[in-house]
Amino acid sequence: MLILGVHSGWADAGAAVFDDYALLAAVPLARLTGMPRDGGRLPIEAIVECLDIAQVRADEIGALSLSQGVFPGRYFGQLSLPRRLGRGLRQMFGRDTPMNLSDEMRRHGRAAAGLLDMPLLLDDLGLNRNIAVHVHRDHAAQALLALAEAEWDSGLVFTAGEQGCSAQVLKYGRLAALFDDEGESAAFNPGRLLDLCVDVLGLPDAATLFALAAHGEPMLGQAFLAHLRVDDAGRIDADFTAEGGMQRWLRRLVGEQPPALVASSLVFALASLFSQAITALMRRHELRHLALGGSLFADPRLVHMIGQALDLPGPPAALSLYPRASNAALPLGGVLDLLLQRDGTAAWLQKRQPLSRAAWGRDYGADIDPVLGNAGCRLVSHDPVRAAAALLNAGKLVACYDGRAYGADGGAARVVLFSGANAGATAAANQRLDRPGWLPPSVYVPEVGLGLLCPGLDAAQAQGGVAALPAPRWQQTLHAALLPDGLVVPVAVDARQQPLLADLLAAYANLNEWPALLGLPMQAGSAPPADAPAEALQLLQDGRVDYIVTDNAVWERGI
C-alpha cells in the first residue's frame, strides 16, 4: 500500500511517500523554499515533489498519516461557537491564519477526526476520500524512528523533544507506554527550558546552543539541577514557582554570563536528568537495550554523556537512535506509527527497516555534471577519486556531491570534506562556509576502520550521531576534529550506500595512511543544505569550496 506522510508543524514541515515499509521519497519543505526550517502550513510543494519522485499519482495513495501540526482554519469544521465566530471574522478579512491541531484537540477534548473536515482536506490534496487517515503524536513518530534502527525486541524507548518526554517499554512482543508528557499535560518540559535558553542567549537555534556547549564549563549545572528532579517513576519535574517562574529565574541566572558557560551548564543538567530517568526505568523493568528519539537527542555530546552516566548493572546498554533526531523526519515516523497500528507490534518488528540510510530526495546523479559544465566550471579530472584525494591531501576544500541525498541534511552523501592535518582546518572551513568557527566537524571513516578510530563504538551508533573518544594513537592527528573535551563525532561510511565517499576515503588513506576525512554539511550560513545541482554550483561560484567531486569528475570554478 502506498502511504503519504505529512508533517505541517511550525518548523521542519515536510512529506514522505512509502510503499508499506519501504521509503520511496522524503522531502523537507525547506529544501524547496530555501527557508531554514520552513513550516507553519501544509507543505504542498513537498507533497507534490515526493509524489513526483516516487512516480505515483495522488489518487493512488492508500493511506495518509498526519502530524498534530498546523492547518488552515477552513479545515476546522467542528469548533466551539466562539472559535467559529473568530475564524469567520478572520476569513472575512482574508486572514485564514493557521491553527494548531494539538492545541484545539486539548481545548475541545476531541480527537482530530472530530475537529478536522477530513473530506475537504483530502479533496484539496487530491486524495481519495475513502482512504485511511491516521493522526499521530510527535512522541510516537520519534520513538518508532529510533526503534526501527534497533536490532533487538526488548528494551526502553525514551523520547525528549519540544513537546516533552515519553517512555515506552518493548517487552514480550508488546510496546506499552509508561508515560507521555506532551504539551500542557507535562509537569515539566525540558524542551521548553532549552527553547528559553536559546532565546535568552540570542542564539538562532538549539543546534547552535548544543555546539556552543562544547566550549564552556558547566559551572551553573548545579544551579539548574537545584530546581529539577526525577521521581521514582522516571518522570522529570521542576519547581520554579518560588523564583518567579522559569523564564524570570533563567534571565536572572544568565545575567552577564558567557553564552558557552550557560549552554554547557544546561547540557550538563539535561544529561544528568535523562541518565537518571533512563536508569530508573531500565532498572525497574530489567531492560538492557535503549532507543532514544526526539530532537533533544540531536547533540552527539549529550548522547555520549547520557551513555557514560547510565548506572546499570552488567555490561553497557545497547543503544540505538535515529540520526540527529530532527523533526524533519516526522513524516517518516508518522508512517511507521500508522503501520504499527495497522499490523500490530509483532509484525511491525519483523518488517521494520532502518531509515537512517534510506535515500530521501530526487536523484540528481545525471544532472550535476551537465549543470557544472554548462555554467562554465572547469573540468579538472575524469578520475574523480584519485584527483579529489590528492586535492584533499593538499589542503583543499572539496564538496562531495552524491546524486541522491540521505536524511534532511544530506548526511554523508552531501558533505564538504577537508583534511584534519592542520589544527586550524575546521575554523578555516567554517569561515569559508559563513558559519561559526567552533561548529564541530564529523569524522568520516569506513565501517571497517571504525573500531580502530573509536574502540567500542558500533556502526549503528556512529550513523545515529554519538560522540566518542578516539583511540590514543589517533588523538594527536585529529586536532581539527577534537572537541574541547577530547571527543569526536564519527560517521561510519557504508560503501554500498555511499560508494563515492568510501572510495575517496580509501584513496586518501593510500596517500597518508590515515583513513578518515573531516566534513561539514554542504551549506552556507543558515541556509538549508544544498540539494539541487544549482545550489552546489552556487557554493563553488561563491568560493565557499575549492572543488566539487561527483561520480564522474572533479570540477573547479571557471575563470
JSON list of N, CA, C and O in Angstrom, two decimals, residues 69-87:
[
{"chain": "A", "resi": 69, "resn": "GLY", "atom": "N", "xyz": [-0.06, 18.94, 13.61]},
{"chain": "A", "resi": 69, "resn": "GLY", "atom": "CA", "xyz": [0.58, 20.21, 13.31]},
{"chain": "A", "resi": 69, "resn": "GLY", "atom": "C", "xyz": [-0.41, 21.34, 13.11]},
{"chain": "A", "resi": 69, "resn": "GLY", "atom": "O", "xyz": [-1.46, 21.39, 13.74]},
{"chain": "A", "resi": 70, "resn": "VAL", "atom": "N", "xyz": [-0.07, 22.26, 12.21]},
{"chain": "A", "resi": 70, "resn": "VAL", "atom": "CA", "xyz": [-0.91, 23.43, 11.96]},
{"chain": "A", "resi": 70, "resn": "VAL", "atom": "C", "xyz": [-1.61, 23.27, 10.62]},
{"chain": "A", "resi": 70, "resn": "VAL", "atom": "O", "xyz": [-1.03, 22.77, 9.65]},
{"chain": "A", "resi": 71, "resn": "PHE", "atom": "N", "xyz": [-2.87, 23.72, 10.58]},
{"chain": "A", "resi": 71, "resn": "PHE", "atom": "CA", "xyz": [-3.69, 23.60, 9.38]},
{"chain": "A", "resi": 71, "resn": "PHE", "atom": "C", "xyz": [-4.45, 24.91, 9.19]},
{"chain": "A", "resi": 71, "resn": "PHE", "atom": "O", "xyz": [-4.78, 25.59, 10.16]},
{"chain": "A", "resi": 72, "resn": "PRO", "atom": "N", "xyz": [-4.75, 25.26, 7.94]},
{"chain": "A", "resi": 72, "resn": "PRO", "atom": "CA", "xyz": [-5.59, 26.44, 7.71]},
{"chain": "A", "resi": 72, "resn": "PRO", "atom": "C", "xyz": [-6.92, 26.33, 8.45]},
{"chain": "A", "resi": 72, "resn": "PRO", "atom": "O", "xyz": [-7.49, 25.24, 8.59]},
{"chain": "A", "resi": 73, "resn": "GLY", "atom": "N", "xyz": [-7.41, 27.46, 8.91]},
{"chain": "A", "resi": 73, "resn": "GLY", "atom": "CA", "xyz": [-8.63, 27.45, 9.71]},
{"chain": "A", "resi": 73, "resn": "GLY", "atom": "C", "xyz": [-9.83, 26.87, 9.00]},
{"chain": "A", "resi": 73, "resn": "GLY", "atom": "O", "xyz": [-10.75, 26.35, 9.65]},
{"chain": "A", "resi": 74, "resn": "ARG", "atom": "N", "xyz": [-9.85, 26.91, 7.66]},
{"chain": "A", "resi": 74, "resn": "ARG", "atom": "CA", "xyz": [-11.03, 26.42, 6.94]},
{"chain": "A", "resi": 74, "resn": "ARG", "atom": "C", "xyz": [-11.24, 24.92, 7.12]},
{"chain": "A", "resi": 74, "resn": "ARG", "atom": "O", "xyz": [-12.34, 24.41, 6.84]},
{"chain": "A", "resi": 75, "resn": "TYR", "atom": "N", "xyz": [-10.18, 24.20, 7.56]},
{"chain": "A", "resi": 75, "resn": "TYR", "atom": "CA", "xyz": [-10.33, 22.75, 7.74]},
{"chain": "A", "resi": 75, "resn": "TYR", "atom": "C", "xyz": [-10.94, 22.40, 9.10]},
{"chain": "A", "resi": 75, "resn": "TYR", "atom": "O", "xyz": [-11.27, 21.23, 9.33]},
{"chain": "A", "resi": 76, "resn": "PHE", "atom": "N", "xyz": [-11.07, 23.35, 9.99]},
{"chain": "A", "resi": 76, "resn": "PHE", "atom": "CA", "xyz": [-11.62, 23.08, 11.32]},
{"chain": "A", "resi": 76, "resn": "PHE", "atom": "C", "xyz": [-13.13, 23.34, 11.27]},
{"chain": "A", "resi": 76, "resn": "PHE", "atom": "O", "xyz": [-13.60, 24.45, 11.45]},
{"chain": "A", "resi": 77, "resn": "GLY", "atom": "N", "xyz": [-13.87, 22.26, 11.07]},
{"chain": "A", "resi": 77, "resn": "GLY", "atom": "CA", "xyz": [-15.30, 22.41, 10.88]},
{"chain": "A", "resi": 77, "resn": "GLY", "atom": "C", "xyz": [-16.13, 22.17, 12.12]},
{"chain": "A", "resi": 77, "resn": "GLY", "atom": "O", "xyz": [-17.36, 22.36, 12.09]},
{"chain": "A", "resi": 78, "resn": "GLN", "atom": "N", "xyz": [-15.52, 21.73, 13.22]},
{"chain": "A", "resi": 78, "resn": "GLN", "atom": "CA", "xyz": [-16.30, 21.36, 14.41]},
{"chain": "A", "resi": 78, "resn": "GLN", "atom": "C", "xyz": [-15.82, 22.12, 15.65]},
{"chain": "A", "resi": 78, "resn": "GLN", "atom": "O", "xyz": [-15.72, 21.55, 16.74]},
{"chain": "A", "resi": 79, "resn": "LEU", "atom": "N", "xyz": [-15.53, 23.39, 15.52]},
{"chain": "A", "resi": 79, "resn": "LEU", "atom": "CA", "xyz": [-15.06, 24.18, 16.65]},
{"chain": "A", "resi": 79, "resn": "LEU", "atom": "C", "xyz": [-16.23, 24.67, 17.50]},
{"chain": "A", "resi": 79, "resn": "LEU", "atom": "O", "xyz": [-17.39, 24.64, 17.08]},
{"chain": "A", "resi": 80, "resn": "SER", "atom": "N", "xyz": [-15.91, 25.15, 18.68]},
{"chain": "A", "resi": 80, "resn": "SER", "atom": "CA", "xyz": [-16.93, 25.77, 19.53]},
{"chain": "A", "resi": 80, "resn": "SER", "atom": "C", "xyz": [-17.41, 27.06, 18.87]},
{"chain": "A", "resi": 80, "resn": "SER", "atom": "O", "xyz": [-16.75, 27.62, 17.99]},
{"chain": "A", "resi": 81, "resn": "LEU", "atom": "N", "xyz": [-18.58, 27.55, 19.32]},
{"chain": "A", "resi": 81, "resn": "LEU", "atom": "CA", "xyz": [-19.17, 28.74, 18.71]},
{"chain": "A", "resi": 81, "resn": "LEU", "atom": "C", "xyz": [-18.23, 29.95, 18.73]},
{"chain": "A", "resi": 81, "resn": "LEU", "atom": "O", "xyz": [-18.05, 30.62, 17.71]},
{"chain": "A", "resi": 82, "resn": "PRO", "atom": "N", "xyz": [-17.61, 30.28, 19.88]},
{"chain": "A", "resi": 82, "resn": "PRO", "atom": "CA", "xyz": [-16.69, 31.44, 19.86]},
{"chain": "A", "resi": 82, "resn": "PRO", "atom": "C", "xyz": [-15.53, 31.26, 18.89]},
{"chain": "A", "resi": 82, "resn": "PRO", "atom": "O", "xyz": [-15.13, 32.22, 18.22]},
{"chain": "A", "resi": 83, "resn": "ARG", "atom": "N", "xyz": [-15.00, 30.04, 18.81]},
{"chain": "A", "resi": 83, "resn": "ARG", "atom": "CA", "xyz": [-13.89, 29.80, 17.89]},
{"chain": "A", "resi": 83, "resn": "ARG", "atom": "C", "xyz": [-14.35, 29.91, 16.44]},
{"chain": "A", "resi": 83, "resn": "ARG", "atom": "O", "xyz": [-13.63, 30.42, 15.59]},
{"chain": "A", "resi": 84, "resn": "ARG", "atom": "N", "xyz": [-15.57, 29.43, 16.14]},
{"chain": "A", "resi": 84, "resn": "ARG", "atom": "CA", "xyz": [-16.10, 29.54, 14.77]},
{"chain": "A", "resi": 84, "resn": "ARG", "atom": "C", "xyz": [-16.30, 31.00, 14.39]},
{"chain": "A", "resi": 84, "resn": "ARG", "atom": "O", "xyz": [-16.02, 31.41, 13.26]},
{"chain": "A", "resi": 85, "resn": "LEU", "atom": "N", "xyz": [-16.83, 31.80, 15.34]},
{"chain": "A", "resi": 85, "resn": "LEU", "atom": "CA", "xyz": [-17.05, 33.23, 15.05]},
{"chain": "A", "resi": 85, "resn": "LEU", "atom": "C", "xyz": [-15.73, 33.93, 14.76]},
{"chain": "A", "resi": 85, "resn": "LEU", "atom": "O", "xyz": [-15.61, 34.72, 13.83]},
{"chain": "A", "resi": 86, "resn": "GLY", "atom": "N", "xyz": [-14.73, 33.65, 15.60]},
{"chain": "A", "resi": 86, "resn": "GLY", "atom": "CA", "xyz": [-13.43, 34.28, 15.39]},
{"chain": "A", "resi": 86, "resn": "GLY", "atom": "C", "xyz": [-12.82, 33.87, 14.07]},
{"chain": "A", "resi": 86, "resn": "GLY", "atom": "O", "xyz": [-12.25, 34.71, 13.34]},
{"chain": "A", "resi": 87, "resn": "ARG", "atom": "N", "xyz": [-12.96, 32.59, 13.71]},
{"chain": "A", "resi": 87, "resn": "ARG", "atom": "CA", "xyz": [-12.42, 32.11, 12.44]},
{"chain": "A", "resi": 87, "resn": "ARG", "atom": "C", "xyz": [-13.17, 32.77, 11.27]},
{"chain": "A", "resi": 87, "resn": "ARG", "atom": "O", "xyz": [-12.57, 33.15, 10.26]}
]
